[in-house]
mmCIF file with all atom_site columns, C-alpha atoms in Angstrom:
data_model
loop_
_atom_site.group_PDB
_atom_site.id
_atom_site.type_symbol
_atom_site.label_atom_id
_atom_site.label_alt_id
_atom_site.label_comp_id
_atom_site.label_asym_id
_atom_site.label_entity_id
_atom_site.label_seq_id
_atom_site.pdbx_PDB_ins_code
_atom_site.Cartn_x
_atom_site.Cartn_y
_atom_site.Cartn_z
_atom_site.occupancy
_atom_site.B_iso_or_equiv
_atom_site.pdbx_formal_charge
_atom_site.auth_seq_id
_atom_site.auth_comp_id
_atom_site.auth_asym_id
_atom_site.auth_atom_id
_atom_site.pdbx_PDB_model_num
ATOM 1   C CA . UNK A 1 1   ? 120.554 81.296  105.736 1.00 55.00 ? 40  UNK A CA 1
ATOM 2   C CA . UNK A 1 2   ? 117.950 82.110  108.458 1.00 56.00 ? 41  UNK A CA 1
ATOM 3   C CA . UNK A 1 3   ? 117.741 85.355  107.639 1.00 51.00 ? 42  UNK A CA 1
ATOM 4   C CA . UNK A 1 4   ? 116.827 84.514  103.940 1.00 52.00 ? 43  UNK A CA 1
ATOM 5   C CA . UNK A 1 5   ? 114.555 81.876  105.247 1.00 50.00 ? 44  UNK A CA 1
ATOM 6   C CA . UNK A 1 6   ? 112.632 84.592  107.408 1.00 48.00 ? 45  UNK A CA 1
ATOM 7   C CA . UNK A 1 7   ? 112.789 87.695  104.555 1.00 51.00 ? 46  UNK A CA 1
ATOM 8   C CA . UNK A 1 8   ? 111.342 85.020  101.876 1.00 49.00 ? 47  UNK A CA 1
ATOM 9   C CA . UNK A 1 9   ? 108.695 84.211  104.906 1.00 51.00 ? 48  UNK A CA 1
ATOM 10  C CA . UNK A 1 10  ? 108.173 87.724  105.224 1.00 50.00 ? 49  UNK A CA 1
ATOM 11  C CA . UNK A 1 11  ? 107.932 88.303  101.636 1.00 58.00 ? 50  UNK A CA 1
ATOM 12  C CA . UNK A 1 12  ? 105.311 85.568  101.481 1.00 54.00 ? 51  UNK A CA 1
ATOM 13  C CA . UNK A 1 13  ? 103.359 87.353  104.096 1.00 56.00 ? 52  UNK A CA 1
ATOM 14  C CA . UNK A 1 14  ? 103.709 90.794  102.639 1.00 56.00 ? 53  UNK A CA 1
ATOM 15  C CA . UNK A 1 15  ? 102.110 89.379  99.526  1.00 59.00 ? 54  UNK A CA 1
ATOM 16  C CA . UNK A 1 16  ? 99.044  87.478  100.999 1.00 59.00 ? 55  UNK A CA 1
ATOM 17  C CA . UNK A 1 17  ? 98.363  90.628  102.840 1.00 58.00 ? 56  UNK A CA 1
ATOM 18  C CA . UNK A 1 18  ? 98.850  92.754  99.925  1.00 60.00 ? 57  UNK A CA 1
ATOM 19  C CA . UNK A 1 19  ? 96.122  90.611  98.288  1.00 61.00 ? 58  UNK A CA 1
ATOM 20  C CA . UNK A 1 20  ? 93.936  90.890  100.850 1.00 64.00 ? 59  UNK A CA 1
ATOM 21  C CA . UNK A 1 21  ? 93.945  94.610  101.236 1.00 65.00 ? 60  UNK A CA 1
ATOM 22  C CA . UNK A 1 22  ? 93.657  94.838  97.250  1.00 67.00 ? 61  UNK A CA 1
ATOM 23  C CA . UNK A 1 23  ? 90.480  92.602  97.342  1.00 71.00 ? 62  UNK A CA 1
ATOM 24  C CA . UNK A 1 24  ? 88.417  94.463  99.901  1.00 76.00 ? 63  UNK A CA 1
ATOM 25  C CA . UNK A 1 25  ? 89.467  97.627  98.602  1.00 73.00 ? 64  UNK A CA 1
ATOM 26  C CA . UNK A 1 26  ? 88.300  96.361  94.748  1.00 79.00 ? 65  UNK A CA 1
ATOM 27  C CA . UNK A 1 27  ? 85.256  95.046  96.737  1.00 83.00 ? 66  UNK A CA 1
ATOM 28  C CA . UNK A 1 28  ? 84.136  98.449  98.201  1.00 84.00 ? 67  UNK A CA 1
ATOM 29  C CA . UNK A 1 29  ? 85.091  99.762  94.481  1.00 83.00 ? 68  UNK A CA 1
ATOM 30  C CA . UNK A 1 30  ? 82.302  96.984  93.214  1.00 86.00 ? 69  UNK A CA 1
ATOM 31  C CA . UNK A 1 31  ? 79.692  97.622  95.733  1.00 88.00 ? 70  UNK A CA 1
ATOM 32  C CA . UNK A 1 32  ? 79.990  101.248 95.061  1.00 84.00 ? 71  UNK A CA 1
ATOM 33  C CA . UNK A 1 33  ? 79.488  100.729 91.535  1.00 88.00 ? 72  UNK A CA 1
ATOM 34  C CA . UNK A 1 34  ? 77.044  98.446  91.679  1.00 91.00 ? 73  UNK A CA 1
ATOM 35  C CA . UNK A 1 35  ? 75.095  101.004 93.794  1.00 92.00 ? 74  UNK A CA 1
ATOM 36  C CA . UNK A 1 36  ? 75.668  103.273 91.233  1.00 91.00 ? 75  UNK A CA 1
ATOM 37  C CA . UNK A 1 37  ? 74.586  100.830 88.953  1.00 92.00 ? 76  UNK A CA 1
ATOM 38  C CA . UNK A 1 38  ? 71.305  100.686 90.412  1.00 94.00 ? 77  UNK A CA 1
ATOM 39  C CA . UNK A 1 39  ? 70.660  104.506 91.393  1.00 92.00 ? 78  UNK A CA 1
ATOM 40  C CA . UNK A 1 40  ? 71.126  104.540 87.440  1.00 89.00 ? 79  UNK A CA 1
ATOM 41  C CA . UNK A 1 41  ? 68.102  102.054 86.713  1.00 92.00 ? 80  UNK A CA 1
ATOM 42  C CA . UNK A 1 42  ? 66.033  103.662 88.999  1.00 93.00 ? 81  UNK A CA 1
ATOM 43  C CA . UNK A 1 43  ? 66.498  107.144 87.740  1.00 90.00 ? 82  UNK A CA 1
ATOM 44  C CA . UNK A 1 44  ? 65.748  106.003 84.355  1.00 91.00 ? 83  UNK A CA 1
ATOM 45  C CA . UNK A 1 45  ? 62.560  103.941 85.879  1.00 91.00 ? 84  UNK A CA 1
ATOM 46  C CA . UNK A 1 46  ? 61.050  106.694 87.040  1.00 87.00 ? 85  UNK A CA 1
ATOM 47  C CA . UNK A 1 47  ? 61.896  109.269 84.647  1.00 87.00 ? 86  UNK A CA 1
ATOM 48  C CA . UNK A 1 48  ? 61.397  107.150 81.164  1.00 86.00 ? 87  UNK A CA 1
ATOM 49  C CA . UNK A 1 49  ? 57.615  106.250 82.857  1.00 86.00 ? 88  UNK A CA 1
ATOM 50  C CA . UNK A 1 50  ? 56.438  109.585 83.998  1.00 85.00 ? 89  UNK A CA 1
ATOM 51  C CA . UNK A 1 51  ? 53.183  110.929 82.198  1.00 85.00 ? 90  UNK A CA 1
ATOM 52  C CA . UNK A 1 52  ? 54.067  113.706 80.275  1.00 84.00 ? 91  UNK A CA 1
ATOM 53  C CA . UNK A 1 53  ? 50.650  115.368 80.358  1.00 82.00 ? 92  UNK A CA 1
ATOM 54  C CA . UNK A 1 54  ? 51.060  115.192 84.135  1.00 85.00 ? 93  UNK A CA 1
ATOM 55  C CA . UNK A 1 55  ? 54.435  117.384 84.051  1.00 85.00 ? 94  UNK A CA 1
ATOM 56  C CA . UNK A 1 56  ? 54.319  121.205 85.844  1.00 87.00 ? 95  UNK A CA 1
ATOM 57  C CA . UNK A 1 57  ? 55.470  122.271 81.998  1.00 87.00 ? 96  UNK A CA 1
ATOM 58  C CA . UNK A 1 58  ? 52.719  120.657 80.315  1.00 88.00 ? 97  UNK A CA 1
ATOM 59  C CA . UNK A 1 59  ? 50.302  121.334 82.507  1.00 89.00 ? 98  UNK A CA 1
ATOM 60  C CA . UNK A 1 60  ? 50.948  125.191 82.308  1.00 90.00 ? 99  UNK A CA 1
ATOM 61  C CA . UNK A 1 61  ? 50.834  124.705 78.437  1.00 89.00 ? 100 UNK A CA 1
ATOM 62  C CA . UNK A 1 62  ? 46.893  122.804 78.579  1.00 88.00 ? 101 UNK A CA 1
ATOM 63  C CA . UNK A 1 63  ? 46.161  125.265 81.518  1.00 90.00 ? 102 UNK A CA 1
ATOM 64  C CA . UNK A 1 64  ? 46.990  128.317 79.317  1.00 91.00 ? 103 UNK A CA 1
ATOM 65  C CA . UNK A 1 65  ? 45.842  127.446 75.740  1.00 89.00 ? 104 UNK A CA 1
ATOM 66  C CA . UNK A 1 66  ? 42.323  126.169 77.751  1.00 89.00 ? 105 UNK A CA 1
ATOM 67  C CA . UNK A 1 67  ? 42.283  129.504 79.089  1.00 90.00 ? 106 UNK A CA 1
ATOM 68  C CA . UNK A 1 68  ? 43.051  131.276 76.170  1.00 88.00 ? 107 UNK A CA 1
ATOM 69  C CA . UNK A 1 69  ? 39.937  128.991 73.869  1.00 85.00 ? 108 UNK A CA 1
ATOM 70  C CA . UNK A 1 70  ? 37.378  130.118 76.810  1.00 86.00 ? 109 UNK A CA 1
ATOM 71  C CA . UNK A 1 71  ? 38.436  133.562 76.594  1.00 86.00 ? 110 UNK A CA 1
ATOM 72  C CA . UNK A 1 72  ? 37.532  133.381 72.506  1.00 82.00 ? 111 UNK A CA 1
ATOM 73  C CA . UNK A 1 73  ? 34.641  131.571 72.928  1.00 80.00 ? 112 UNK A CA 1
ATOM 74  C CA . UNK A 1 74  ? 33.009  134.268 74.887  1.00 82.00 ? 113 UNK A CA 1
ATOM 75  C CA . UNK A 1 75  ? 34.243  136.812 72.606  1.00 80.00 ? 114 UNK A CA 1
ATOM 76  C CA . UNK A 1 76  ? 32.699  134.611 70.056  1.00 75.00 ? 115 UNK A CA 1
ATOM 77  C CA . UNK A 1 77  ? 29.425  134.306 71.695  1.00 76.00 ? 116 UNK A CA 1
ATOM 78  C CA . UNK A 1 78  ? 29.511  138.125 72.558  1.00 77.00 ? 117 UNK A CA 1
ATOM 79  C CA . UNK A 1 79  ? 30.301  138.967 68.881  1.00 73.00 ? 118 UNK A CA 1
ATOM 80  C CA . UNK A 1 80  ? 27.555  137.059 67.720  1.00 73.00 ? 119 UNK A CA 1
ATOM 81  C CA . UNK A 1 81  ? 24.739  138.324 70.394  1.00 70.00 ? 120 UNK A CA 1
ATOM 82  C CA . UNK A 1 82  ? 26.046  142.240 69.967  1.00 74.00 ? 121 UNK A CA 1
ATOM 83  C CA . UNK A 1 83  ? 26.269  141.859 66.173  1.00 73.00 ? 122 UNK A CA 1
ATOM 84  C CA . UNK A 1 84  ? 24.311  139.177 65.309  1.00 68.00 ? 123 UNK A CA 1
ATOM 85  C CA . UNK A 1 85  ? 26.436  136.604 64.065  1.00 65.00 ? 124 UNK A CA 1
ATOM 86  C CA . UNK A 1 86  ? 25.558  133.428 63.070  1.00 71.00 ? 125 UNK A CA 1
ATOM 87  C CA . UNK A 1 87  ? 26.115  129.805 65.155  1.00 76.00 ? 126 UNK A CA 1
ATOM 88  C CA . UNK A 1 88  ? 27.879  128.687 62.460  1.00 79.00 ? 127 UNK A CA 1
ATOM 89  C CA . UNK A 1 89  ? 30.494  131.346 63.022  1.00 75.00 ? 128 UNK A CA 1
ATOM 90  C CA . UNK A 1 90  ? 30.401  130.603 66.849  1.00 72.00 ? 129 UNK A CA 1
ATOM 91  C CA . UNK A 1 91  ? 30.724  126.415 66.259  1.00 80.00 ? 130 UNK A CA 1
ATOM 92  C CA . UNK A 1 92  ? 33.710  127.580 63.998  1.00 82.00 ? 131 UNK A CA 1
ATOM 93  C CA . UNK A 1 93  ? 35.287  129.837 66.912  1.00 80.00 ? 132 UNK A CA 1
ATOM 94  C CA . UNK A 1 94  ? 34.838  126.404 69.120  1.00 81.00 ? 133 UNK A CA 1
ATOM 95  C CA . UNK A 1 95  ? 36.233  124.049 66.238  1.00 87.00 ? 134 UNK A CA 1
ATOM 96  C CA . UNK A 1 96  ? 39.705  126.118 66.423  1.00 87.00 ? 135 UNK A CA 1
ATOM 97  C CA . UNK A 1 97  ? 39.851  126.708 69.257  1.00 84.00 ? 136 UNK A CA 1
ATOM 98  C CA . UNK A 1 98  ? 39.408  122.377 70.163  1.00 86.00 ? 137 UNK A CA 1
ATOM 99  C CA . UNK A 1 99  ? 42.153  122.593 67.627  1.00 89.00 ? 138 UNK A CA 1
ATOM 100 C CA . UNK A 1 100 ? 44.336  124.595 69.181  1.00 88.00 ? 139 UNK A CA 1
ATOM 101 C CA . UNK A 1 101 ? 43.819  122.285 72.324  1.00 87.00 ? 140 UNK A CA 1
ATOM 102 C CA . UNK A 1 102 ? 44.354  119.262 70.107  1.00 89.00 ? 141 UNK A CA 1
ATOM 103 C CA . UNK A 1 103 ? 47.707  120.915 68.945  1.00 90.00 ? 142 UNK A CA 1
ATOM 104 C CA . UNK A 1 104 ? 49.078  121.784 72.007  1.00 89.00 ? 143 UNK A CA 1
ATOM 105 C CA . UNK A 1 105 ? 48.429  118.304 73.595  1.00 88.00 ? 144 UNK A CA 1
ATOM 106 C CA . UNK A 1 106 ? 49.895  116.486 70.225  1.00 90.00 ? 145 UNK A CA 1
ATOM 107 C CA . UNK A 1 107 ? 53.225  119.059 71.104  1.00 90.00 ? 146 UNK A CA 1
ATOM 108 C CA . UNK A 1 108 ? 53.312  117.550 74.549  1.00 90.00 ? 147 UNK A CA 1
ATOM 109 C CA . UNK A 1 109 ? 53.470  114.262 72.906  1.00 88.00 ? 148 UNK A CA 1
ATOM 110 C CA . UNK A 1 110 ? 56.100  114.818 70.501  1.00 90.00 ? 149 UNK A CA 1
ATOM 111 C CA . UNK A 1 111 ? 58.060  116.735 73.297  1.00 90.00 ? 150 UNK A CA 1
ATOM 112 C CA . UNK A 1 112 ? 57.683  113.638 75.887  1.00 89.00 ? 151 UNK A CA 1
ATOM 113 C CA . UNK A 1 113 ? 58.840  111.385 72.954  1.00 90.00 ? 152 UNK A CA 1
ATOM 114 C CA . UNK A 1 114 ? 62.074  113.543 72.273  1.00 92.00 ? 153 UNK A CA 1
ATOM 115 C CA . UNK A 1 115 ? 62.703  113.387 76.552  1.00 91.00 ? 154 UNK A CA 1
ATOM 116 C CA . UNK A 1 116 ? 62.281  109.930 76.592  1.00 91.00 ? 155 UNK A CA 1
ATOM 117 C CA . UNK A 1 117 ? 65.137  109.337 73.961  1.00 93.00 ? 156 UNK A CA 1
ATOM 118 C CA . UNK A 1 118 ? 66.889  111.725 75.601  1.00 94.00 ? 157 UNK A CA 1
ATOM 119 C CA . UNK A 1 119 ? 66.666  110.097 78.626  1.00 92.00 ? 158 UNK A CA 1
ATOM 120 C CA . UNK A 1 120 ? 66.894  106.507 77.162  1.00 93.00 ? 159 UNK A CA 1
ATOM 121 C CA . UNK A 1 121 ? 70.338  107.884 75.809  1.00 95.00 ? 160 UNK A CA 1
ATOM 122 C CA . UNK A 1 122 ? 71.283  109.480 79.034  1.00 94.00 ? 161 UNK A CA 1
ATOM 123 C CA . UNK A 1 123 ? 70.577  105.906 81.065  1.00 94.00 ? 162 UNK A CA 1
ATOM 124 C CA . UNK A 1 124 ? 72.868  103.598 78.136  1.00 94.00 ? 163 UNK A CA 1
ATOM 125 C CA . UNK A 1 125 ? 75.921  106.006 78.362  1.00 96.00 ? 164 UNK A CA 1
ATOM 126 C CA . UNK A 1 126 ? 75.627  105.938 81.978  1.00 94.00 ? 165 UNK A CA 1
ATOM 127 C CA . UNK A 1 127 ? 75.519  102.502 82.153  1.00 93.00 ? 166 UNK A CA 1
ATOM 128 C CA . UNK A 1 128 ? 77.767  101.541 79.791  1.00 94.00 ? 167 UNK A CA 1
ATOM 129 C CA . UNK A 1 129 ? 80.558  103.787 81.567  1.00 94.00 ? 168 UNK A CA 1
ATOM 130 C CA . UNK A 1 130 ? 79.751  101.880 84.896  1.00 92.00 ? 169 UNK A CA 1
ATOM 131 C CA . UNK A 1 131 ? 79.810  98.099  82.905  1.00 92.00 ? 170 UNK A CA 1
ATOM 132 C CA . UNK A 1 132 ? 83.331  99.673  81.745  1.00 92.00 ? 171 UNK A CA 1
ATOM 133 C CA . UNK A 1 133 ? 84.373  100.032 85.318  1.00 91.00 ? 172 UNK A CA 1
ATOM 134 C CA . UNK A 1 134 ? 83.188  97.014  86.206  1.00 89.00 ? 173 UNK A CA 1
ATOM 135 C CA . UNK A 1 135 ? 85.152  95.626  83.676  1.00 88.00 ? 174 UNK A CA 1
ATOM 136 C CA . UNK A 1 136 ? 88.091  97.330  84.647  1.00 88.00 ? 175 UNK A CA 1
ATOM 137 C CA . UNK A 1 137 ? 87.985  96.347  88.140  1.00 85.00 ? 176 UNK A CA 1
ATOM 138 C CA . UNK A 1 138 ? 87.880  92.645  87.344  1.00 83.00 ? 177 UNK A CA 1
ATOM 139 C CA . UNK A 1 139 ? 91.208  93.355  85.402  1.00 82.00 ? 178 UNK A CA 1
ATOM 140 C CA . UNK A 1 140 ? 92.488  94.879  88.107  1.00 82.00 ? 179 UNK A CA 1
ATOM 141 C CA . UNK A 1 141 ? 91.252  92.318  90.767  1.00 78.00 ? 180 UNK A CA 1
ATOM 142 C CA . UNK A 1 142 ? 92.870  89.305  88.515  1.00 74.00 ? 181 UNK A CA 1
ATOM 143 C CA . UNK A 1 143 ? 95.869  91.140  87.757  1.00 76.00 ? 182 UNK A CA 1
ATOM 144 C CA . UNK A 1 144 ? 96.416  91.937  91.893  1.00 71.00 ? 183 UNK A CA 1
ATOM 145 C CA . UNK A 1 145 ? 95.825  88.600  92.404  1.00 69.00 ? 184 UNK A CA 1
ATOM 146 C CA . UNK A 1 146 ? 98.132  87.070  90.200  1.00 69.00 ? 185 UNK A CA 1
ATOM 147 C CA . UNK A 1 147 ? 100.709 89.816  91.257  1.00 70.00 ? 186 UNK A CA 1
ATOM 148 C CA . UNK A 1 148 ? 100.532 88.057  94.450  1.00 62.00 ? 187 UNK A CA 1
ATOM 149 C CA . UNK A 1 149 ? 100.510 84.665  93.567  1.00 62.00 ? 188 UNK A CA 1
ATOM 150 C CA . UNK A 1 150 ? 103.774 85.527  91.871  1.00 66.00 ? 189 UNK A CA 1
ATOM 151 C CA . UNK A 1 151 ? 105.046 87.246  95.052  1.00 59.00 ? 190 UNK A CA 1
ATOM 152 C CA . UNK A 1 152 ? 104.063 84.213  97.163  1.00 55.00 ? 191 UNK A CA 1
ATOM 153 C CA . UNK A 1 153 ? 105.775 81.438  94.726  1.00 55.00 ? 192 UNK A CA 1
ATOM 154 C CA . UNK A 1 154 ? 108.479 84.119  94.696  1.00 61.00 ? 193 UNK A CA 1
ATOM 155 C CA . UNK A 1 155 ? 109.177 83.931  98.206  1.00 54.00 ? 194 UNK A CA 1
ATOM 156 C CA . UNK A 1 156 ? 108.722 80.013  98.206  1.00 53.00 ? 195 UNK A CA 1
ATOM 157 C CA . UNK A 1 157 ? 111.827 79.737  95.962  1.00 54.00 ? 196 UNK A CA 1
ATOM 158 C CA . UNK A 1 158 ? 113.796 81.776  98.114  1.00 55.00 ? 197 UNK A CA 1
ATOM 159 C CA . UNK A 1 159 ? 113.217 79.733  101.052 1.00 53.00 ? 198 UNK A CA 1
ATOM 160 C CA . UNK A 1 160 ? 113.647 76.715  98.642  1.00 51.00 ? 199 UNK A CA 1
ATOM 161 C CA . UNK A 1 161 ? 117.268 78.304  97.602  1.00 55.00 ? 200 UNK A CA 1
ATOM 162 C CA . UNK A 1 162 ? 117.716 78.810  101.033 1.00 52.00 ? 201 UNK A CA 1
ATOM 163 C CA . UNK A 1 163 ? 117.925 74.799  101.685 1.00 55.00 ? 202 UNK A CA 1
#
């Protein structure tokens, strides 16, 4: 009878302890993901926000095309003073070439636009995998706890049969 009385105590134990470890364990798990959570949302802060025009790609891109127009402007202006074209042909040369400038930045554009959804898609799947294990660690955390609730009220009949 005593010894039932002290394994059913023991039991009891066993499963308040269990809980316990289960709950800071699923409480690191949490904190972790929450951190997660967070490196996430500022990843996606800073990324989604950045200036395009202000990226090392685009600003090779402006850098090289505003290169390339001054090196056909002064071909322009040196084919019109050796063969004596007119200005019209030379404020033609400069209208492309503010073109081609236009075009390249309006690329940038379209290019930061198709980053930023890629990004914006990047960030949701990321955090919807993290709400997921969220999720899953509440499940767990209720389902510990009522595994030792049941251990517990187990333990308390057995010292109740033991009377």
């Amino acid at each position: 009878m005593i010894g039932s009385i002290v394994g059913a105590g023991l039991s009891a134990v066993g499963s308040i302890f269990g809980g316990i470890s289960a709950s800071k364990a699923m409480k690191k798990v949490k904190k972790n993901l929450q951190a997660q959570k967070q490196a996430n949302q500022d990843l996606y802060d800073r990324r989604y926000n950045e200036d395009a025009t202000q990226r090392a790609d685009a600003q090779r891109i402006l850098t090289k095309t505003e290169e390339s127009i001054r090196n056909r402007n002064r071909q322009a202006a040196g084919a019109q003073a050796v063969m004596g074209g007119t200005e019209e042909s030379v404020a033609a040369a400069k209208a492309a070439n503010n073109q081609a400038l236009a075009d390249a930045t309006s690329q940038i554009a379209v290019n930061a636009e198709a980053r930023k959804d890629q990004i914006e898609q990047t960030y949701q799947q990321r955090d919807a995998q993290i709400n997921d294990a969220l999720n899953n660690l509440e499940l767990k955390k209720s389902e510990a706890i009522s595994s030792a609730v049941q251990g517990v009220a187990q333990a308390g009949a057995g010292i109740a049969g033991a009377f």
